[in-house]
PDB file of C-alpha atoms in Angstrom:
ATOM      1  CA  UNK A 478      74.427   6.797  19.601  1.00 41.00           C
ATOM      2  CA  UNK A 479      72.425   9.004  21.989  1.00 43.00           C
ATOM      3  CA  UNK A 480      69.734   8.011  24.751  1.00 44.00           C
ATOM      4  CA  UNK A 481      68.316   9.647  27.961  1.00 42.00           C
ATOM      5  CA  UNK A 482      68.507   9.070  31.288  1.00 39.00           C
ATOM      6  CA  UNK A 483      65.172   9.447  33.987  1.00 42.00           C
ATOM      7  CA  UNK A 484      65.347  10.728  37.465  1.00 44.00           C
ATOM      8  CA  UNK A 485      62.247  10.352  39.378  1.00 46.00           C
ATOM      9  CA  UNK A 486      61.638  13.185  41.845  1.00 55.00           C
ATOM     10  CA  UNK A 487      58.516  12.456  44.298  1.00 64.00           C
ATOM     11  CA  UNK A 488      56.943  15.844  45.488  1.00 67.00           C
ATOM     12  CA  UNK A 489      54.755  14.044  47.406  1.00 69.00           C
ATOM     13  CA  UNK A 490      57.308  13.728  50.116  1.00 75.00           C
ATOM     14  CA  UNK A 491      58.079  17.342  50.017  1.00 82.00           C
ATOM     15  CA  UNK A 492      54.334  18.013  50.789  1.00 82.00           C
ATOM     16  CA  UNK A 493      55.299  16.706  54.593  1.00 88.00           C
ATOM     17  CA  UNK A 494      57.560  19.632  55.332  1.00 92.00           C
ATOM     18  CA  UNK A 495      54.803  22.331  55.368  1.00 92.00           C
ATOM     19  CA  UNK A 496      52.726  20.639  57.959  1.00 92.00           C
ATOM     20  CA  UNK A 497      55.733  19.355  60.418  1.00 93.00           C
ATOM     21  CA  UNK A 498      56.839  22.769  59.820  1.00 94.00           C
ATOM     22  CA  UNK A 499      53.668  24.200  60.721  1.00 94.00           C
ATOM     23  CA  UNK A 500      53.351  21.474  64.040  1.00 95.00           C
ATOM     24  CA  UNK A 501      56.383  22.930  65.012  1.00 95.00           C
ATOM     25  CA  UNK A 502      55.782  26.393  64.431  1.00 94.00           C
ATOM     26  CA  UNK A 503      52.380  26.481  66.436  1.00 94.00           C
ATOM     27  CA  UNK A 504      53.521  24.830  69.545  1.00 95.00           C
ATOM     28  CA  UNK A 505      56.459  26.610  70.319  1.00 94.00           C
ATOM     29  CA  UNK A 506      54.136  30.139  69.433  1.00 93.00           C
ATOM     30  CA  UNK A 507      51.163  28.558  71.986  1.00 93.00           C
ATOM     31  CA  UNK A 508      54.098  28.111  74.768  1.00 94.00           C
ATOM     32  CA  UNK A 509      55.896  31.324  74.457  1.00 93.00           C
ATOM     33  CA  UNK A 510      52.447  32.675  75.000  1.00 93.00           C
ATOM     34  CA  UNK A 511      51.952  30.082  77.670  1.00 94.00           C
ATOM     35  CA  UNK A 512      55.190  30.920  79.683  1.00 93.00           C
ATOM     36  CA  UNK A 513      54.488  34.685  79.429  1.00 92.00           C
ATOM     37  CA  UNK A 514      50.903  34.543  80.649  1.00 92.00           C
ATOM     38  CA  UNK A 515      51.801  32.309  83.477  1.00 93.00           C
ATOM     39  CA  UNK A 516      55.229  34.304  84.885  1.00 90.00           C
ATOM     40  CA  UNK A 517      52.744  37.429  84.342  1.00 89.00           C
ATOM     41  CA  UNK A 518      55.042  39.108  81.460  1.00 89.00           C
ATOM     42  CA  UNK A 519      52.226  39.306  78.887  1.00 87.00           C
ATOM     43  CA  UNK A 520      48.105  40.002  79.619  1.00 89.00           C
ATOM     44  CA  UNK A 521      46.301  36.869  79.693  1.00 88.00           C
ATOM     45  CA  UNK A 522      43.892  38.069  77.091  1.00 87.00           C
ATOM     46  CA  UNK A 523      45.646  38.644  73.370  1.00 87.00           C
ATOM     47  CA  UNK A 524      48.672  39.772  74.249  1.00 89.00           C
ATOM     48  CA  UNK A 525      51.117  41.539  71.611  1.00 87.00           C
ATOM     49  CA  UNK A 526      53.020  38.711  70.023  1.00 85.00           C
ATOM     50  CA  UNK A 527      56.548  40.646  70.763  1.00 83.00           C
ATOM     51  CA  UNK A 528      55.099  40.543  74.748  1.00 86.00           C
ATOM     52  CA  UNK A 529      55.676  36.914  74.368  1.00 88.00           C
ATOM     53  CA  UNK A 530      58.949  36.575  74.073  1.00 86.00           C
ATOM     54  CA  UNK A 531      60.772  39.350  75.954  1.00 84.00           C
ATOM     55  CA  UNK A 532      61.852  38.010  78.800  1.00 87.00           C
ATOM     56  CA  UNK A 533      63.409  34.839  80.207  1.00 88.00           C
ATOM     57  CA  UNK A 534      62.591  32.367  79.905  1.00 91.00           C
ATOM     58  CA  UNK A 535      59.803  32.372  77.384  1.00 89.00           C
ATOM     59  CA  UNK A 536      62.668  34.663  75.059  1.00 89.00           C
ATOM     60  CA  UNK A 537      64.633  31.288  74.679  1.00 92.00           C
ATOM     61  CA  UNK A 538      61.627  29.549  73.157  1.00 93.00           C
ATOM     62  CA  UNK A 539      61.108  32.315  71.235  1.00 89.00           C
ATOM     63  CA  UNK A 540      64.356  32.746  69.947  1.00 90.00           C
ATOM     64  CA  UNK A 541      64.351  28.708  68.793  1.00 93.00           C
ATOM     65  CA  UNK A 542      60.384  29.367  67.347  1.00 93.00           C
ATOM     66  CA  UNK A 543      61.842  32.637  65.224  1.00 91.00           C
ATOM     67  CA  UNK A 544      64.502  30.184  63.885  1.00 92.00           C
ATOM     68  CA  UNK A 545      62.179  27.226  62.979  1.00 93.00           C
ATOM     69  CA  UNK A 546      59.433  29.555  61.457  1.00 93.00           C
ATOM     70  CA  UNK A 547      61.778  31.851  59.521  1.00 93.00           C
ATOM     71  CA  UNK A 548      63.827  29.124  58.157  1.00 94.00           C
ATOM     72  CA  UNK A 549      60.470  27.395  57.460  1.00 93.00           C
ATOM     73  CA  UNK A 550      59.449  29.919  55.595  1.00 94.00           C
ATOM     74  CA  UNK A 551      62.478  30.381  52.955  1.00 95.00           C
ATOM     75  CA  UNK A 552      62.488  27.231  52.580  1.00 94.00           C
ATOM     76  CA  UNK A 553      58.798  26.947  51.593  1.00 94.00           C
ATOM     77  CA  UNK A 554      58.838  30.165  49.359  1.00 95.00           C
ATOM     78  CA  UNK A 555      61.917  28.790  47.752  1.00 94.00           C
ATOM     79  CA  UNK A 556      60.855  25.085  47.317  1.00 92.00           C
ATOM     80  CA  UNK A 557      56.959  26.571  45.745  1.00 92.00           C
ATOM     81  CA  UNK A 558      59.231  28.799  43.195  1.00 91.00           C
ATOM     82  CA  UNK A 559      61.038  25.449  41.900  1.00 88.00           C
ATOM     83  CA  UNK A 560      57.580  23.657  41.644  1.00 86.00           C
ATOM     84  CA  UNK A 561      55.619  26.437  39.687  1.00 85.00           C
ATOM     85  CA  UNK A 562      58.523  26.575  37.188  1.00 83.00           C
ATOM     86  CA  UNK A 563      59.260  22.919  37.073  1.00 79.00           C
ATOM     87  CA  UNK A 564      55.915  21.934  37.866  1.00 75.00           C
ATOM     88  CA  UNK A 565      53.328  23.893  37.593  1.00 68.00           C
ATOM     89  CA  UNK A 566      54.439  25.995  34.145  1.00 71.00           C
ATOM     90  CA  UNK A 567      55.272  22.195  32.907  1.00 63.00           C
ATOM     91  CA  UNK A 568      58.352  23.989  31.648  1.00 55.00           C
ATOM     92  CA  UNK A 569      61.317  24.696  33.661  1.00 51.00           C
ATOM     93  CA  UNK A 570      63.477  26.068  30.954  1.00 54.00           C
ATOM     94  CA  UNK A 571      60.833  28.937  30.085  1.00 77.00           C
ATOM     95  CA  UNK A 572      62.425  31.884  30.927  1.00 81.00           C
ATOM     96  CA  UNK A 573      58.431  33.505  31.580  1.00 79.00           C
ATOM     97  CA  UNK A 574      58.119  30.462  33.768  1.00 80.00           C
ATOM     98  CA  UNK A 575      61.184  31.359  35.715  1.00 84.00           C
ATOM     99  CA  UNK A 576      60.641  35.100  35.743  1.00 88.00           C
ATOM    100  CA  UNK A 577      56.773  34.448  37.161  1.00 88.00           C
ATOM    101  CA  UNK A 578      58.400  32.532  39.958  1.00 89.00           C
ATOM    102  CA  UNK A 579      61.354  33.863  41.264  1.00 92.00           C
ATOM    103  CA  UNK A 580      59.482  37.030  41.123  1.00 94.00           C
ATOM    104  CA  UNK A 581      56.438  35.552  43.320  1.00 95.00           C
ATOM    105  CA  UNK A 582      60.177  34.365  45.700  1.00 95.00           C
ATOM    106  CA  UNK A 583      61.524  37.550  45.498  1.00 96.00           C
ATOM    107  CA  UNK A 584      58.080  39.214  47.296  1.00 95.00           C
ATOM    108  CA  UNK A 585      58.212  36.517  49.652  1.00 95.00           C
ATOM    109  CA  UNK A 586      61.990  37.077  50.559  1.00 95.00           C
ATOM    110  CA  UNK A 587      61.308  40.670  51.106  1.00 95.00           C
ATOM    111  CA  UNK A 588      58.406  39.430  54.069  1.00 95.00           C
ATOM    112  CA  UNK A 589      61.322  37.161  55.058  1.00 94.00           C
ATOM    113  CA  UNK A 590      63.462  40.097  55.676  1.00 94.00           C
ATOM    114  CA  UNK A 591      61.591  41.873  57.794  1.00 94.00           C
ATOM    115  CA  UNK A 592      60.568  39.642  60.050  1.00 93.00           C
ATOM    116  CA  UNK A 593      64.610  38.248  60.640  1.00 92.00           C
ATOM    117  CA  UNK A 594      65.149  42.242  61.077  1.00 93.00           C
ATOM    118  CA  UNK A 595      62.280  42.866  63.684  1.00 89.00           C
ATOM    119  CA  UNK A 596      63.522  39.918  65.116  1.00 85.00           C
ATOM    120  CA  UNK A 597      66.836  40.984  65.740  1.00 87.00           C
ATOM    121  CA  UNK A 598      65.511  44.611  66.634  1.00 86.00           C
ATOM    122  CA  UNK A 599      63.467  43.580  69.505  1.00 79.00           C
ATOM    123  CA  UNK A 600      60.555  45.997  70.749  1.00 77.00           C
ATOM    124  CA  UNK A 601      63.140  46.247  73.963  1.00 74.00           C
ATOM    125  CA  UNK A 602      66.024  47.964  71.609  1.00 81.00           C
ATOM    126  CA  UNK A 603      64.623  50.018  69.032  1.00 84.00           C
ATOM    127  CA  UNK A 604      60.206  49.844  69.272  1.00 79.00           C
ATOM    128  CA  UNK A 605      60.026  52.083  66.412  1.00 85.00           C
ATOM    129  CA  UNK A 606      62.513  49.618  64.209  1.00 90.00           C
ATOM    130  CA  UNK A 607      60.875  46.777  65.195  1.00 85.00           C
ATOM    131  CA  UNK A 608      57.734  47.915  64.528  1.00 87.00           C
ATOM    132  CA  UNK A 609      58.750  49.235  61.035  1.00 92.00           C
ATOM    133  CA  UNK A 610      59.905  45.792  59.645  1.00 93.00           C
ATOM    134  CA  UNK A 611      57.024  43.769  61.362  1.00 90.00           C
ATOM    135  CA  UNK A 612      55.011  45.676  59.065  1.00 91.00           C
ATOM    136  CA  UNK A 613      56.844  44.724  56.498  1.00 94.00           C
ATOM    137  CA  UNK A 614      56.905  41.349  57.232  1.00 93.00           C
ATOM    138  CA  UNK A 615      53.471  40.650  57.199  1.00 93.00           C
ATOM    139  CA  UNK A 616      52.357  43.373  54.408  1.00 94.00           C
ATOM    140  CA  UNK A 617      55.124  41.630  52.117  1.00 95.00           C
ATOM    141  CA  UNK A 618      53.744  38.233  52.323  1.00 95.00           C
ATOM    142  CA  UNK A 619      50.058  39.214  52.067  1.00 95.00           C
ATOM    143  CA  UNK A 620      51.910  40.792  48.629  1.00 96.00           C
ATOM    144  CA  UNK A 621      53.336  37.543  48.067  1.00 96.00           C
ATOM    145  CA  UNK A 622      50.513  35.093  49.045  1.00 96.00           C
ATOM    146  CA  UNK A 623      48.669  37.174  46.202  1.00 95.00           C
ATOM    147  CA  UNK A 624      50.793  36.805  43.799  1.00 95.00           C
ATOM    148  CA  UNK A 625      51.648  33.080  44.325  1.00 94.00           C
ATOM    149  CA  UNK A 626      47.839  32.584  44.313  1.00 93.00           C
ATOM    150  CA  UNK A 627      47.897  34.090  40.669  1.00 92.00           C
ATOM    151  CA  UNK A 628      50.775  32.115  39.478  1.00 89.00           C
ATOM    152  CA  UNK A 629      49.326  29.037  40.599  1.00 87.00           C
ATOM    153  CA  UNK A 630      45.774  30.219  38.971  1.00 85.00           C
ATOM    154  CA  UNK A 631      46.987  31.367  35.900  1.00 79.00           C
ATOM    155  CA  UNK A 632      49.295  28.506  35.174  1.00 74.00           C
ATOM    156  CA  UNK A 633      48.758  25.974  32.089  1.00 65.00           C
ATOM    157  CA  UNK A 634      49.397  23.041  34.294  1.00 60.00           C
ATOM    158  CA  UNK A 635      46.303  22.524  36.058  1.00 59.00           C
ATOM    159  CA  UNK A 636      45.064  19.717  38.228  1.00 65.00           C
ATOM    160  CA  UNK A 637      42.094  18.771  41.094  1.00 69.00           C
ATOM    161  CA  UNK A 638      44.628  19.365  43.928  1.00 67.00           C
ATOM    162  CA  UNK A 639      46.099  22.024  42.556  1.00 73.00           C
ATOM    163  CA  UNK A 640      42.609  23.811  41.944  1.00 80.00           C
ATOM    164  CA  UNK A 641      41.933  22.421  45.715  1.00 86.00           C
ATOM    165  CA  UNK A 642      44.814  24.503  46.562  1.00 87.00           C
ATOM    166  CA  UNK A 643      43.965  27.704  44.787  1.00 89.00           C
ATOM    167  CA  UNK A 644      40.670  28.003  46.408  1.00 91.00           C
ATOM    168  CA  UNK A 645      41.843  27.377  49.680  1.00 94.00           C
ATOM    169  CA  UNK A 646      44.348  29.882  49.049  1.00 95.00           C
ATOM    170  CA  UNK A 647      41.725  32.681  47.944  1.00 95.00           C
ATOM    171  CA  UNK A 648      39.397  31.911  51.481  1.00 95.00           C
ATOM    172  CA  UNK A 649      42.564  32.146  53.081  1.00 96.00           C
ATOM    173  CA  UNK A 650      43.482  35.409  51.306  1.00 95.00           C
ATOM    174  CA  UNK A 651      39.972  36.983  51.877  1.00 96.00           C
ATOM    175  CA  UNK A 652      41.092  36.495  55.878  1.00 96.00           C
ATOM    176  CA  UNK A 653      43.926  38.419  55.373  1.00 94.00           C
ATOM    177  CA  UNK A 654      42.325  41.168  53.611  1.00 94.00           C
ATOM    178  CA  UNK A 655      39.921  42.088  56.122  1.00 95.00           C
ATOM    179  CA  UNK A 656      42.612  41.550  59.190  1.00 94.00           C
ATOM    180  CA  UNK A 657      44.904  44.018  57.574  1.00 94.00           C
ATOM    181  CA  UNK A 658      41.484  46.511  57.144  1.00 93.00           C
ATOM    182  CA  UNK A 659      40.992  46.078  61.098  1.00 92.00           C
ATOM    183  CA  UNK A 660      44.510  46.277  61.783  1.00 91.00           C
ATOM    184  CA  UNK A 661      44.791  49.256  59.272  1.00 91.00           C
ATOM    185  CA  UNK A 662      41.636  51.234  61.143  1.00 91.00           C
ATOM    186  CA  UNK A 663      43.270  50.385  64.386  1.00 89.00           C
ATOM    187  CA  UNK A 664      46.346  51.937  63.539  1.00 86.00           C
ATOM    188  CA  UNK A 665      44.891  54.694  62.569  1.00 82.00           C
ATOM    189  CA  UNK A 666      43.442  55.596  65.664  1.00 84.00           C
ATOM    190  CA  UNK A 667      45.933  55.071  67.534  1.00 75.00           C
ATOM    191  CA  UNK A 668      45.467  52.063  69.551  1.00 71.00           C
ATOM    192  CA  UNK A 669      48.599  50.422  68.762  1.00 71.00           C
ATOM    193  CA  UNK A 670      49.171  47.710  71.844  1.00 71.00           C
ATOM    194  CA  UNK A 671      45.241  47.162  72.174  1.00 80.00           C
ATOM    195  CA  UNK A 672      43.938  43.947  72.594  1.00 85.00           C
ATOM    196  CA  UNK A 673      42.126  44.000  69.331  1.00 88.00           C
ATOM    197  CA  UNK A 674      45.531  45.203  68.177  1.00 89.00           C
ATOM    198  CA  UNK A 675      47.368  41.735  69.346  1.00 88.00           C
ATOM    199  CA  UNK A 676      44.245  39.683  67.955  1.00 91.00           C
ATOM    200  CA  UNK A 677      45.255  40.881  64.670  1.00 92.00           C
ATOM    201  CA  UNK A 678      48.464  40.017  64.462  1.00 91.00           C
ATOM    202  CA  UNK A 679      47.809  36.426  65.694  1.00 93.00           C
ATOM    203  CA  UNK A 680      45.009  35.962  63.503  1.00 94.00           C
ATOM    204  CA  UNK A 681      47.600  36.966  60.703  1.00 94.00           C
ATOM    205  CA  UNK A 682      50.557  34.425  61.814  1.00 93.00           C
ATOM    206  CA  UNK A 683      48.043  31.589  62.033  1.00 95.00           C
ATOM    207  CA  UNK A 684      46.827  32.906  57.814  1.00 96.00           C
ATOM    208  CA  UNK A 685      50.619  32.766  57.136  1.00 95.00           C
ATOM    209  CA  UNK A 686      50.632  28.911  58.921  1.00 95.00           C
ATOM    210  CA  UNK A 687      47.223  28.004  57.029  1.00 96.00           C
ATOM    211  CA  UNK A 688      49.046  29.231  53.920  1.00 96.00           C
ATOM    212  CA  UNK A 689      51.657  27.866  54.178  1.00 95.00           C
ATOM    213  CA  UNK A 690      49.821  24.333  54.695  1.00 94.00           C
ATOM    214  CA  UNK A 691      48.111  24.732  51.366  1.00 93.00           C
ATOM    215  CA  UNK A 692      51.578  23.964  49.198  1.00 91.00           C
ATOM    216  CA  UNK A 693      51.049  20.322  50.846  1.00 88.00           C
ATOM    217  CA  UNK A 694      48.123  20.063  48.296  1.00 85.00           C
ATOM    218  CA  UNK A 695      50.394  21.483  45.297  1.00 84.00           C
ATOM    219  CA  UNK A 696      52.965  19.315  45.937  1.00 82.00           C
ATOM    220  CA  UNK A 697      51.114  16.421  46.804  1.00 76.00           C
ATOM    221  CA  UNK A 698      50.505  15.965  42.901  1.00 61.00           C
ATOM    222  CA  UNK A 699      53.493  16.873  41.378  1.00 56.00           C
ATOM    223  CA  UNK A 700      55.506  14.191  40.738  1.00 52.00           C
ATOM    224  CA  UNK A 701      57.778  15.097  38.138  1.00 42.00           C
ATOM    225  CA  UNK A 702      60.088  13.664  35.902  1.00 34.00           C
ATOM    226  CA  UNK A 703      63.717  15.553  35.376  1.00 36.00           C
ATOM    227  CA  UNK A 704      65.017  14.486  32.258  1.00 35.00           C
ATOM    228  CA  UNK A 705      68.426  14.343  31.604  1.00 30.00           C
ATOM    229  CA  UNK A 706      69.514  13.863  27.874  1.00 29.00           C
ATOM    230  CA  UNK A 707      73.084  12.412  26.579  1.00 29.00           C
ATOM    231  CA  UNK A 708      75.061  11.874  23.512  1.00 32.00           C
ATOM    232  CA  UNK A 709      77.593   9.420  22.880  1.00 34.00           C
TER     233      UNK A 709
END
């Protein structure tokens, strides 16, 4: 005698956590940057995002943003790698299906890495540290927004909101390229702390915010089925 058991499980209410985790995220950036400019510890006019959050008492709302958007984020990078190899790949015991995503993670986790180091390095310690794994924070997840826009693209599972999603993700993408170019040519000639400098690196946390957003659309149509078979 044998039969099988369904369990519903509605992605549709996942998609909500990517945008109150992006509400969140952008209002406690826009008042550490609020605070800063106001008790004069950061220039009015694009200020370095570490200037924001060096000194009391913006620091404490920085310290509670770094833990809502880093959180955020491994939770989001995590929660996309169980819906392109559930979902997505429409086969979640492939082992290709499970290498593609935990690989896309694994980039992501990386980015995630250096931002909790630079975080706990502050400019104030160690500028040269902190620096260092900024960088690779943000280089590792425009490597990993790539690659998750692939997956998602090259997957057999393909749907309107899910196509939605991959274009969004390429404009978004293009963004990023030509910020890192600027930041890049910046770099290079030395104007590290310029205001053009700080306008890059907020134009790339609000691309990692945007991006983020998009997995709302993946997830909005992936209501899946988990099916759980039995013998007896």
């Amino acid at each position: 005698m044998g039969g099988r058991i369904r369990r519903g499980f509605c992605w549709t209410a996942v998609a909500y956590f990517p945008l109150a985790w992006a509400a969140v995220t952008s209002t406690g950036l826009f008042a550490c940057y609020f605070i800063a400019a106001v008790q004069g510890h950061a220039r009015i006019l694009l200020p370095m995002l570490s200037a924001c959050v060096l000194r009391s008492p913006e620091k404490y709302v920085g310290a509670f943003t770094c833990i809502v958007t880093l959180s955020g984020l491994f939770v989001n990078i995590v929660t996309l790698a169980i819906f392109m190899q559930r979902v997505a790949f429409g086969s979640r015991g492939s082992c290709l299906a499970i290498a593609v995503a935990w690989g896309v993670a694994f980039l992501g986790l990386i980015s995630c890495t250096g931002f909790i180091v630079a975080g706990i390095v502050s400019e104030g310690v160690n500028g040269s540290v902190h620096e260092f794994f900024t960088r690779i924070g943000f280089f590792g997840y425009a490597a990993y927004g790539i690659a998750a826009t692939c997956a998602l693209w090259r997957c057999p599972c393909s749907s309107t909101a899910r196509k939605r999603s991959v274009r969004c993700k390429v404009t978004i993408l293009l963004a990023g390229v030509v910020d890192i170019g600027i930041y890049i040519m910046l770099i290079a000639n030395h104007e590290d702390g310029d205001p053009f400098v700080g306008l890059c690196e907020w134009t790339a946390l609000v691309i990692i915010i945007l991006f983020n957003l998009t997995y709302a659309l993946d997830f909005q149509d992936g209501r899946q089925n988990l099916e759980v078979s039995f013998m007896g």
